[in-house]
Coordinates of C-alpha atoms and ligand atoms in Angstrom, one line a residue:
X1 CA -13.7 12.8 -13.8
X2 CA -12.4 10.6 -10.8
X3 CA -10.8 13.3 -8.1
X4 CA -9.8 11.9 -4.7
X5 CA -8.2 14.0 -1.8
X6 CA -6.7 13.7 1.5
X7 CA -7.3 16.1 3.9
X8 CA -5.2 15.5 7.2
X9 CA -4.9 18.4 9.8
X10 CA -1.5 19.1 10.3
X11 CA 0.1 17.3 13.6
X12 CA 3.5 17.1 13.1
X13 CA 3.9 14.0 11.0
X14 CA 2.2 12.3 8.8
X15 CA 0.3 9.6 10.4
X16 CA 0.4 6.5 9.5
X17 CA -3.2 5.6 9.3
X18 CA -3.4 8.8 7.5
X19 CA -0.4 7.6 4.7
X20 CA -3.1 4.4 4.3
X21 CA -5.9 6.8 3.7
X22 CA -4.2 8.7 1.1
X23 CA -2.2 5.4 -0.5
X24 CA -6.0 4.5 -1.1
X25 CA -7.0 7.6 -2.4
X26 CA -4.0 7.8 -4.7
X27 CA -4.8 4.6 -6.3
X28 CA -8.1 5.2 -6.8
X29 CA -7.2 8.3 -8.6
X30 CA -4.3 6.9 -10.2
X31 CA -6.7 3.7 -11.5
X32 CA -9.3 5.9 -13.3
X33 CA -6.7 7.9 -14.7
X34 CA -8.4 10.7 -12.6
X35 CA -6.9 13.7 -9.9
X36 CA -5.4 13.1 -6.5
X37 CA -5.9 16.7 -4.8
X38 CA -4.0 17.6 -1.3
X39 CA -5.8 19.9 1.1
X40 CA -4.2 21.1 4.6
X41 CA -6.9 21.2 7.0
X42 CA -5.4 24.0 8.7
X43 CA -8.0 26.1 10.5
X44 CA -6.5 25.0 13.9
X45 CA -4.0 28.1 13.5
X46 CA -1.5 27.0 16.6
X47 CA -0.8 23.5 15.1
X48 CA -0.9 24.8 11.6
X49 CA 3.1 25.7 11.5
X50 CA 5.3 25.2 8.3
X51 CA 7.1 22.8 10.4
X52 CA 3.9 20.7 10.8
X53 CA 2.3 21.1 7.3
X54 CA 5.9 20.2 5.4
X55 CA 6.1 17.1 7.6
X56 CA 3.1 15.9 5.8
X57 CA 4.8 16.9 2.2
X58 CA 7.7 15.3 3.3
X59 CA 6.2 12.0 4.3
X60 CA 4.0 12.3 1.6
X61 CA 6.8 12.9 -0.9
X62 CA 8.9 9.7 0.7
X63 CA 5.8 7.5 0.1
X64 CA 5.9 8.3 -3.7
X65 CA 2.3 9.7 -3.2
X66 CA 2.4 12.3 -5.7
X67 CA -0.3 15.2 -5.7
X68 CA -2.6 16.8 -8.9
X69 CA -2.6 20.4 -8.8
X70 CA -2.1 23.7 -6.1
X71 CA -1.9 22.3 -2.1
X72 CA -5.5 23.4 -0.8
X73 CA -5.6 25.5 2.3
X74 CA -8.5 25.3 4.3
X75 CA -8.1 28.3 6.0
X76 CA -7.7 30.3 2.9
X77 CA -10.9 29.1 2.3
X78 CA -12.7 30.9 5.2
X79 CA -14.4 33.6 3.3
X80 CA -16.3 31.1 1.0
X81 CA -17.3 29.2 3.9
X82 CA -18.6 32.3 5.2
X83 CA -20.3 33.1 2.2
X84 CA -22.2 29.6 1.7
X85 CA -23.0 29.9 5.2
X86 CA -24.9 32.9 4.5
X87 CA -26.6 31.4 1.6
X88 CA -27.9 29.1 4.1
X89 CA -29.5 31.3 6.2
X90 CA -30.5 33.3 3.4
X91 CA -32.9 30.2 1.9
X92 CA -33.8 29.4 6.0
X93 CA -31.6 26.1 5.6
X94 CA -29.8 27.4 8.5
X95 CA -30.6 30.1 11.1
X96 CA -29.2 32.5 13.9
X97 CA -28.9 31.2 17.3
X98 CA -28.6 33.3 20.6
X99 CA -28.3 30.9 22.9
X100 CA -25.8 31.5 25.3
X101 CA -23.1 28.6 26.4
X102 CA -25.5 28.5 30.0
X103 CA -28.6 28.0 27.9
X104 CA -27.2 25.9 25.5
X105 CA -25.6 23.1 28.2
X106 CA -28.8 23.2 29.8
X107 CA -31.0 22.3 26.2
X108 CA -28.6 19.6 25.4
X109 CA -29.0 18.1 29.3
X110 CA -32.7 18.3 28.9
X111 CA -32.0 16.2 25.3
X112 CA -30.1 14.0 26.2
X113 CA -32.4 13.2 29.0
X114 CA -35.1 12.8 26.0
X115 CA -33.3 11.1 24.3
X116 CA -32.3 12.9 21.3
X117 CA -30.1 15.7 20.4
X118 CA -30.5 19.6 21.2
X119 CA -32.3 21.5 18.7
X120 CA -32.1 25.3 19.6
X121 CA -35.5 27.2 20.1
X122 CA -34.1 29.6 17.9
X123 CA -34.8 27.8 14.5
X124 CA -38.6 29.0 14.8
X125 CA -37.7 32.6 16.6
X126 CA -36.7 35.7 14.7
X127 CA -33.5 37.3 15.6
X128 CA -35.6 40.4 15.8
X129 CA -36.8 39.5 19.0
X130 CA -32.7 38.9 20.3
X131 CA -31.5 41.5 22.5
X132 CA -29.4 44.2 20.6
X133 CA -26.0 43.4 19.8
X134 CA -26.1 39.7 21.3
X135 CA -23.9 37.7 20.2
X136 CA -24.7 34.3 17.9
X137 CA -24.1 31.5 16.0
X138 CA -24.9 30.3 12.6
X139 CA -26.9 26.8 13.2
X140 CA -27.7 24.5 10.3
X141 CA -31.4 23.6 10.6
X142 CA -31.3 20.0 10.9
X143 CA -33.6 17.9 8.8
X144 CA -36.7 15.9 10.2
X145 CA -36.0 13.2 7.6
X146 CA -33.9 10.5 8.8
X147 CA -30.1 10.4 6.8
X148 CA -29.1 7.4 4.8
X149 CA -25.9 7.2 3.8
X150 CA -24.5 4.2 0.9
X151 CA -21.0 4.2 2.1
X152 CA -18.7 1.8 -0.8
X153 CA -17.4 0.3 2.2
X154 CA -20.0 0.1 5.3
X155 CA -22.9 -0.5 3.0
X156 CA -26.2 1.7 3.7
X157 CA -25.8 3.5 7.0
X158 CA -28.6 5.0 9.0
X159 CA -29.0 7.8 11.2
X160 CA -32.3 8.9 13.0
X161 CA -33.2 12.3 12.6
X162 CA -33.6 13.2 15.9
X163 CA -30.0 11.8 16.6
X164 CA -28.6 15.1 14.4
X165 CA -28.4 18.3 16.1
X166 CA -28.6 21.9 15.0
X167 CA -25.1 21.9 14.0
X168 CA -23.5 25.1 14.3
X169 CA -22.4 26.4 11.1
X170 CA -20.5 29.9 12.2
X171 CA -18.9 30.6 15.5
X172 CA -19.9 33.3 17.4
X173 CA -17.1 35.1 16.2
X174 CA -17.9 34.1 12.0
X175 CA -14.9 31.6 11.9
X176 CA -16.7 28.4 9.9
X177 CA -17.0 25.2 11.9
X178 CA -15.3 21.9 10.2
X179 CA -17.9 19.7 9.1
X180 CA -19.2 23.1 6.8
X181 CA -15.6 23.8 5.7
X182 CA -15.4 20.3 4.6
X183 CA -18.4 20.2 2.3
X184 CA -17.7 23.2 1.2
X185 CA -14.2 22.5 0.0
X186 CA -14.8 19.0 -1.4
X187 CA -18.1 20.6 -3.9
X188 CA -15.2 23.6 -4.6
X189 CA -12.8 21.1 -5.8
X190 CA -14.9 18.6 -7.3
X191 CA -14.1 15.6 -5.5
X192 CA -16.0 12.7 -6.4
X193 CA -15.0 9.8 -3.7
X194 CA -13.9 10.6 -0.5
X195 CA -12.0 7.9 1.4
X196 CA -11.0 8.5 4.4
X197 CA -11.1 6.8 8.4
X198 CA -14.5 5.7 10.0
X199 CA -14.2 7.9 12.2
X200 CA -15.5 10.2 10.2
X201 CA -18.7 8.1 9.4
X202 CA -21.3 9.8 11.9
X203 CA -19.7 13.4 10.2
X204 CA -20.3 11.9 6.7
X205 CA -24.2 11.9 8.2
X206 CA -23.9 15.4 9.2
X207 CA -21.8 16.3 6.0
X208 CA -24.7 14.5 3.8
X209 CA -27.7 17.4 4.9
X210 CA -25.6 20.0 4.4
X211 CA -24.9 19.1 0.5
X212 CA -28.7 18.2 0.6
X213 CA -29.7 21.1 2.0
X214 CA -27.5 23.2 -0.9
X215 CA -28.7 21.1 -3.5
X216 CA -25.0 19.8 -4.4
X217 CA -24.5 16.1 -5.8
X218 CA -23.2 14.1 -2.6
X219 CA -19.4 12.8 -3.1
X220 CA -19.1 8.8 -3.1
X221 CA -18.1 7.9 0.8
X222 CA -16.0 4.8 1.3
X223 CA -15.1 4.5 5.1
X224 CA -12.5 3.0 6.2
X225 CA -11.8 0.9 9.5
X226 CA -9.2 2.5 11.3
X227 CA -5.6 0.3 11.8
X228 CA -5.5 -0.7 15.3
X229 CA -2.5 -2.1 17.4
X230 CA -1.1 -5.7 17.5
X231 CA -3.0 -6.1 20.6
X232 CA -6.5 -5.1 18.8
X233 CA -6.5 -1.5 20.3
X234 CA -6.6 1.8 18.7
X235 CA -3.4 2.8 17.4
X236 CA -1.8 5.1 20.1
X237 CA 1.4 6.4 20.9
X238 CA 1.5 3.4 23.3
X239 CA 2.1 0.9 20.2
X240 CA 5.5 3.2 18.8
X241 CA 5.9 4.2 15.4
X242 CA 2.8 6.2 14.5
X243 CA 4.6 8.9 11.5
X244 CA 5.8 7.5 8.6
X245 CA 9.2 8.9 8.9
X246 CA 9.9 6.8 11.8
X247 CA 9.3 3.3 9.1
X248 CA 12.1 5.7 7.1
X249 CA 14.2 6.1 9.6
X250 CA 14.2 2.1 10.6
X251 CA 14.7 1.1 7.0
X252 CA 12.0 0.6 5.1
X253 CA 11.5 1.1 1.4
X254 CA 8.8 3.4 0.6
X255 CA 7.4 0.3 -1.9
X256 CA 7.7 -1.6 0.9
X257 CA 5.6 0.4 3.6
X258 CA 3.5 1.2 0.5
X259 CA 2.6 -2.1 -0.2
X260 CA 2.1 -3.1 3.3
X261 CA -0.1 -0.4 3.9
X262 CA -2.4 -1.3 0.6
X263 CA -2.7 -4.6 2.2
X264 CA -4.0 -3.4 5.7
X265 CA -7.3 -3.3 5.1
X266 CA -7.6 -4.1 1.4
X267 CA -7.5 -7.2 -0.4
X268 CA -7.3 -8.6 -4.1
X269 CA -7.8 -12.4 -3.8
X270 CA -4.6 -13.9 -1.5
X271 CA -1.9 -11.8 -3.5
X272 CA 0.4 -10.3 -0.8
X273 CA 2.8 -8.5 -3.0
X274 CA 2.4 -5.8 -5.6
X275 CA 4.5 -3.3 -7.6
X276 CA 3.1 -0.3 -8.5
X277 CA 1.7 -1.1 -11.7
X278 CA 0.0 -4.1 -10.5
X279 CA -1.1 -2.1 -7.1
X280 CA -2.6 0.7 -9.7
X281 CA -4.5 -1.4 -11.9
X282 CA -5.8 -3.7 -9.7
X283 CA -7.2 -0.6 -6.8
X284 CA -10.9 -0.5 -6.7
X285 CA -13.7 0.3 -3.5
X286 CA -14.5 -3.1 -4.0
X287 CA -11.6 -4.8 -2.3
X288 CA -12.2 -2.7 0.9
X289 CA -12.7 -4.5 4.0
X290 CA -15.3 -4.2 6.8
X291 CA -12.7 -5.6 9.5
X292 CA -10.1 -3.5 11.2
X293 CA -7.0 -3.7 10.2
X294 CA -4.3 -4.6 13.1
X295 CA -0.8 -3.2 12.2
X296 CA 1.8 -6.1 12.1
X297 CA 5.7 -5.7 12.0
X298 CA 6.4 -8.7 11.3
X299 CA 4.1 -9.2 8.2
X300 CA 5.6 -5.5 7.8
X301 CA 9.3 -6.8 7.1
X302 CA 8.0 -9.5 5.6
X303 CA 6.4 -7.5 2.5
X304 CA 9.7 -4.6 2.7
X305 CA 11.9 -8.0 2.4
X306 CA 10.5 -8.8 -0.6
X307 CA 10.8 -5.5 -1.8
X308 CA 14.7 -5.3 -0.8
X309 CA 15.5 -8.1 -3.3
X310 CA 13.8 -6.9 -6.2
X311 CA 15.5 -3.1 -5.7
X312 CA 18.3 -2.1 -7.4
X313 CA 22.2 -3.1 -6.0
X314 CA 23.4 0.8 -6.2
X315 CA 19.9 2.2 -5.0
X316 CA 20.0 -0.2 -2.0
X317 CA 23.5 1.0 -0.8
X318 CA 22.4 4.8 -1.4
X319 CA 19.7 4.4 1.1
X320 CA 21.7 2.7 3.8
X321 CA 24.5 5.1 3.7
X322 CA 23.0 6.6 7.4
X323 CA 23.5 3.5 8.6
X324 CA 26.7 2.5 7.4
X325 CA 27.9 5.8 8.3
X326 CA 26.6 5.6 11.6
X327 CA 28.9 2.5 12.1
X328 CA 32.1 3.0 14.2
X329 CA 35.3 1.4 13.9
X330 CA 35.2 1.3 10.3
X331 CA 36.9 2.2 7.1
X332 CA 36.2 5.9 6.0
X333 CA 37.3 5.5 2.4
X334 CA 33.9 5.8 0.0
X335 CA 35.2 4.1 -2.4
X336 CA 36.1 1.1 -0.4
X337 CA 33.2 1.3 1.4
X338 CA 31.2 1.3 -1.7
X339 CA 33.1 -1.4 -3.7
X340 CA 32.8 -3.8 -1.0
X341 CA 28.9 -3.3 -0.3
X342 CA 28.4 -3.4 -3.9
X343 CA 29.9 -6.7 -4.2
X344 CA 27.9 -8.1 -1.6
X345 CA 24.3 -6.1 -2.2
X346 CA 23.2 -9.6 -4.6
X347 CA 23.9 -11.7 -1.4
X348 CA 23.1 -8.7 1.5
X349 CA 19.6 -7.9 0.3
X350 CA 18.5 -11.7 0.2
X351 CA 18.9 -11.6 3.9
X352 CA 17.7 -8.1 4.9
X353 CA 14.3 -6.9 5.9
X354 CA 15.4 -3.5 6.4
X355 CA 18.2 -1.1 5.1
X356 CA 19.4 -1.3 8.5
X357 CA 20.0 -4.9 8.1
X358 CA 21.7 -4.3 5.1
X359 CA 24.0 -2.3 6.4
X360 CA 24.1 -4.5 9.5
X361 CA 25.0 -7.5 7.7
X362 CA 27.2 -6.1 5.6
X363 CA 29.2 -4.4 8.7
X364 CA 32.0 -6.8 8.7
X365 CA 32.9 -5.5 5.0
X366 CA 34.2 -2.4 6.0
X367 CA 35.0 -3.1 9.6
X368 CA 38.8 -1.8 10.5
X369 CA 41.4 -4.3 10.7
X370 CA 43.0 -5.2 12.8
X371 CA 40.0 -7.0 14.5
X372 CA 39.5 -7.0 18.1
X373 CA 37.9 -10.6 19.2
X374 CA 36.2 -11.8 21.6
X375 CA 34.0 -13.9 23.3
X376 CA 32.8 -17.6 21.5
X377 CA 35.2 -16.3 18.0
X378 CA 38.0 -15.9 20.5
X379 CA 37.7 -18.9 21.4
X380 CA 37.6 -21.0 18.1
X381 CA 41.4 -18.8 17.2
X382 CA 43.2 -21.8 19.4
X383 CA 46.9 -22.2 18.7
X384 CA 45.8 -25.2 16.6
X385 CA 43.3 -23.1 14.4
X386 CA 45.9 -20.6 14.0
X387 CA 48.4 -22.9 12.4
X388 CA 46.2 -24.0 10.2
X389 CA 45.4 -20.2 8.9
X390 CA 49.2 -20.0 8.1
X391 CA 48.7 -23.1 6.0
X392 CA 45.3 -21.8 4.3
X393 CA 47.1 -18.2 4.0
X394 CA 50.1 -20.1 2.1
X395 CA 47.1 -21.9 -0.4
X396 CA 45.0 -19.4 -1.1
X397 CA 48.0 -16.7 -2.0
X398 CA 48.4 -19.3 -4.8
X399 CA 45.0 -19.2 -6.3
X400 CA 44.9 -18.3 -10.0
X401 CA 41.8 -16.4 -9.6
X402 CA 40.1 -14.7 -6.5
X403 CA 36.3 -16.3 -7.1
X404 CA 33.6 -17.0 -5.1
X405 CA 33.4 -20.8 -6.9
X406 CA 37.3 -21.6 -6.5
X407 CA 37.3 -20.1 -3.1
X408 CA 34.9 -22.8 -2.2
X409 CA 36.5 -25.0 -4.1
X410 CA 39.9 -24.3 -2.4
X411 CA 38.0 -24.2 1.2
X412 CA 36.4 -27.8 0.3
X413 CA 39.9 -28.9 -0.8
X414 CA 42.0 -27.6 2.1
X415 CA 39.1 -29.1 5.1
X416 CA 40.0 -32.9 3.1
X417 CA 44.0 -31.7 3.3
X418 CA 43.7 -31.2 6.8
X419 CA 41.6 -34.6 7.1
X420 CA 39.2 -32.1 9.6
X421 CA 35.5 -31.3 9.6
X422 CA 34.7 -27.9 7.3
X423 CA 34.2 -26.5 11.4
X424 CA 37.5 -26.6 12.5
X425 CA 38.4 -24.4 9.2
X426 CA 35.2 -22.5 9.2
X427 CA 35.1 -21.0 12.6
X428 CA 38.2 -19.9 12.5
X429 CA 38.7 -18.5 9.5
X430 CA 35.1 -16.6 9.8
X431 CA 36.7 -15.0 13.3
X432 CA 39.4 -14.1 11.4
X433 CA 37.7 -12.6 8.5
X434 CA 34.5 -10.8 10.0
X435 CA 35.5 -11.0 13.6
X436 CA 32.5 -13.0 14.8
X437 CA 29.8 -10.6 13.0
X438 CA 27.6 -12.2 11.0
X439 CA 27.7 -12.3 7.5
X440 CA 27.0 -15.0 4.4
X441 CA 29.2 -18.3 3.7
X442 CA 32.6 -17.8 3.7
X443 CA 33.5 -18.0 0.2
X444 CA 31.4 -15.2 -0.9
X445 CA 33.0 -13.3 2.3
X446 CA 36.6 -13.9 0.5
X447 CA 35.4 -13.0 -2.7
X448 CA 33.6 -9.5 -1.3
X449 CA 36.7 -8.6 0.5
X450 CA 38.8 -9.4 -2.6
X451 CA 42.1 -11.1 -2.4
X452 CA 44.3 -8.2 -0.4
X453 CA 41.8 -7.7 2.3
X454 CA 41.4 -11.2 3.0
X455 CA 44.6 -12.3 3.3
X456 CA 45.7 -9.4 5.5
X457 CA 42.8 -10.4 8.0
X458 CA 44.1 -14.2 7.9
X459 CA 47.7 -13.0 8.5
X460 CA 46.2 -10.9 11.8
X461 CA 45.6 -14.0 13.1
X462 CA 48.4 -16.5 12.8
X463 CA 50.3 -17.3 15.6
X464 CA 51.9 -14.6 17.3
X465 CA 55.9 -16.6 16.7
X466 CA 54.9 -16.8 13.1
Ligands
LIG501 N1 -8.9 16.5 8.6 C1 -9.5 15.3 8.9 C2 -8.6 14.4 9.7 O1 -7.4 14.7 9.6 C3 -9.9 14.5 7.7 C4 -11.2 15.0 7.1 C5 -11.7 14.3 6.0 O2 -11.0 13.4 5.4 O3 -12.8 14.6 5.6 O4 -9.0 13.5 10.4

């Protein structure tokens, strides 16, 4: 049985290195027909609020990264840490350590200064000879064997054994230290692969004697490169946009951001774009890369761009309501509003890489009339250009049919009437119809707005003696 998990800490979003980690760990799961198990790595009780673990559900939910089974708390899990802990010390895989926080900073100066890491004299003392009631730790006894690791992604990694330090196990005050809790939790829920950032790679060493010490079948480890900047640094605040909600709140499909993310760091020959299906079948370890992965925005609308035009017309419009709303100066009927951004969706979501630029695009739609214009537009409504909108009015009110071809048609027909270039007709007439904003050719603008709505925002501009 294939079971995967991702195991962030809560922090108040869900990160999105951390959306790539589980996006990996989903497919894998999803690919073998296998589990794709949540935990909450929670034992940091001040950041652990409801706030900060639904913002992971949330983003997690938005992705479309659904999860197998109960949400794990690590916390809840304490006692069982406790109790494996015990075992430990029970078979002398681990022992009880009295140093105190003086002794101990001077042991780790003296090994550093050798050269290695601190082992505690304590591992060959008995805590008989501790003074009554001290205080102590629970240190796993660290192995003189040198740890190697065959991580699906970094290959074999090795550690020196004198690089590993008596870990503590238990705090002085019995709350279980992470890298236990982790091994502990993955054997409890029978995770098999356990993907997650390489940052984690010199823990996976650590992790590795503790399941060897207990006896338990290690997990496969597949380490990830972490996504760094545009500029080749560690992602930081400084680059913007670390949660995935922000992507959501700038527009992006989630099978857009999804398939962006599966392509930061993972590869399947030189195919960039994937639905789900194709993403599912075609996951494996294998198609892992060494390389960090540097986040890209542009590549980023790129992939959602593609993704616009193959989503559905009504689905589209849903999504950008925010941003429509948002707009000001507009028409407040939802009806309208929807009829006319339904019209254009076949022609808005060629041109959009966002939902914002959907709604952007499609602005002029549902801007109210009359128009207020300005600027270079202003300019192109000269008394001359004005007359001629009369005349165009006069045509168009005669068309049999309100349709994008015989709109052009007519437009084509009136520019060689008028013996003029199509600019002399087009400027104008676009001021006059969208008020500058952009938009698509100016048939399909006609046909969007319908016949009524059209020819009220010619007649706004003719001549004011008309
Ligand atoms: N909680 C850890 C983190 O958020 C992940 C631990 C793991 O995946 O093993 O970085």
């Amino acid at each position: 049985m294939i079971r995967t998990r991702f195991a962030p800490s809560p922090t108040g979003f869900l990160h999105i290195g951390g959306a790539r980690t589980a996006l990996f760990s989903w497919l894998f799961a999803r690919h073998h027909g296998g589990e794709f198990r949540l935990r909450i790595e929670d034992t940091d009780r001040a950041r652990s609020t409801d706030a900060a673990i639904d913002a992971i559900k949330d983003g997690l939910d938005w992705l479309g990264l659904d999860c197998d089974g109960e949400i794990v708390s690590q916390h809840a899990n304490a006692p069982r840490h406790v109790e494996i802990a015990q075992h430990l010390l029970d078979t002398g895989k681990a022992f009880k350590c009295f140093l105190t926080a003086d002794e101990t900073e001077a042991l780790r100066d003296d090994a550093f200064k050798a050269g290695r890491a601190l082992r505690s004299p304590w591992r060959d003392r008995d805590a008989s000879e501790a003074p009554e009631n001290a205080p102590f730790t629970v240190r796993f006894r660290a192995s003189d064997d040198d740890m190697i690791l065959s991580d699906a992604v970094q290959g074999d990694v090795r550690w020196a054994a004198k690089d590993f330090d008596d870990l503590i196990l238990l705090r002085s005050d019995s709350s279980p230290t992470y890298n236990l809790a982790v091994v502990v939790d993955d054997h409890d829920m029978e995770i098999s692969h356990i993907i997650r950032g390489d940052d984690h790679l010199v823990n996976a060493g650590r992790q590795c004697q503790i399941y060897d010490a207990l006896g338990w079948e290690r997990p496969v480890f597949a380490h990830i490169p972490l996504i760094h900047g545009d500029d080749g640094k560690k992602l930081s605040k400084r680059h913007g946009a670390l949660g995935v909600e922000a992507y959501r709140d700038m527009g992006y499909l989630p099978e857009g951001l999804r398939n962006y993310l599966l392509r930061l760091g993972w590869s399947h020959g030189d195919q960039e774009f994937f639905t789900d299906d194709q993403a599912q079948a075609a996951f494996g370890l294998g198609g892992l890369n060494k390389a960090p992965a540097r986040l890209d925005f542009s590549k980023m609308a790129h992939v959602n761009a593609h993704h616009i035009e193959a989503a559905d017309d009504e689905r589209l419009l849903e999504l950008a309501s925010p941003f429509i709303e948002a707009f000001e100066n507009r028409e407040t009927d939802a009806e309208l509003i929807r009829n006319r951004y339904l019209a254009a969706m076949p022609v808005l979501k060629t041109r959009a890489s966002t939902l914002e630029e959907i709604a952007a695009q499609g602005y002029f739609l549902i801007k109210s009339r009359p128009f207020l214009i300005e600027g270079k537009p202003a300019k192109a409504l000269n008394d001359e250009a004005r007359d001629r909108l009369t005349r165009l009015h006069t045509l168009l009110q005669g068309l049999a049919e309100w349709t994008e071809p015989l709109l052009a048609e007519a437009l084509k027909a009136f520019a060689e009437t008028e013996e003029v270039g199509f600019g002399k007709i087009g400027q104008p007439l676009r001021a006059a119809l969208t008020g500058g904003a952009q938009a698509p050719d100016l048939a399909h603008v006609m046909a969007f707005l319908g016949r009524d709505e059209s020819l009220a925002r010619i007649q706004d501009q003719f001549p004011p003696a008309h």
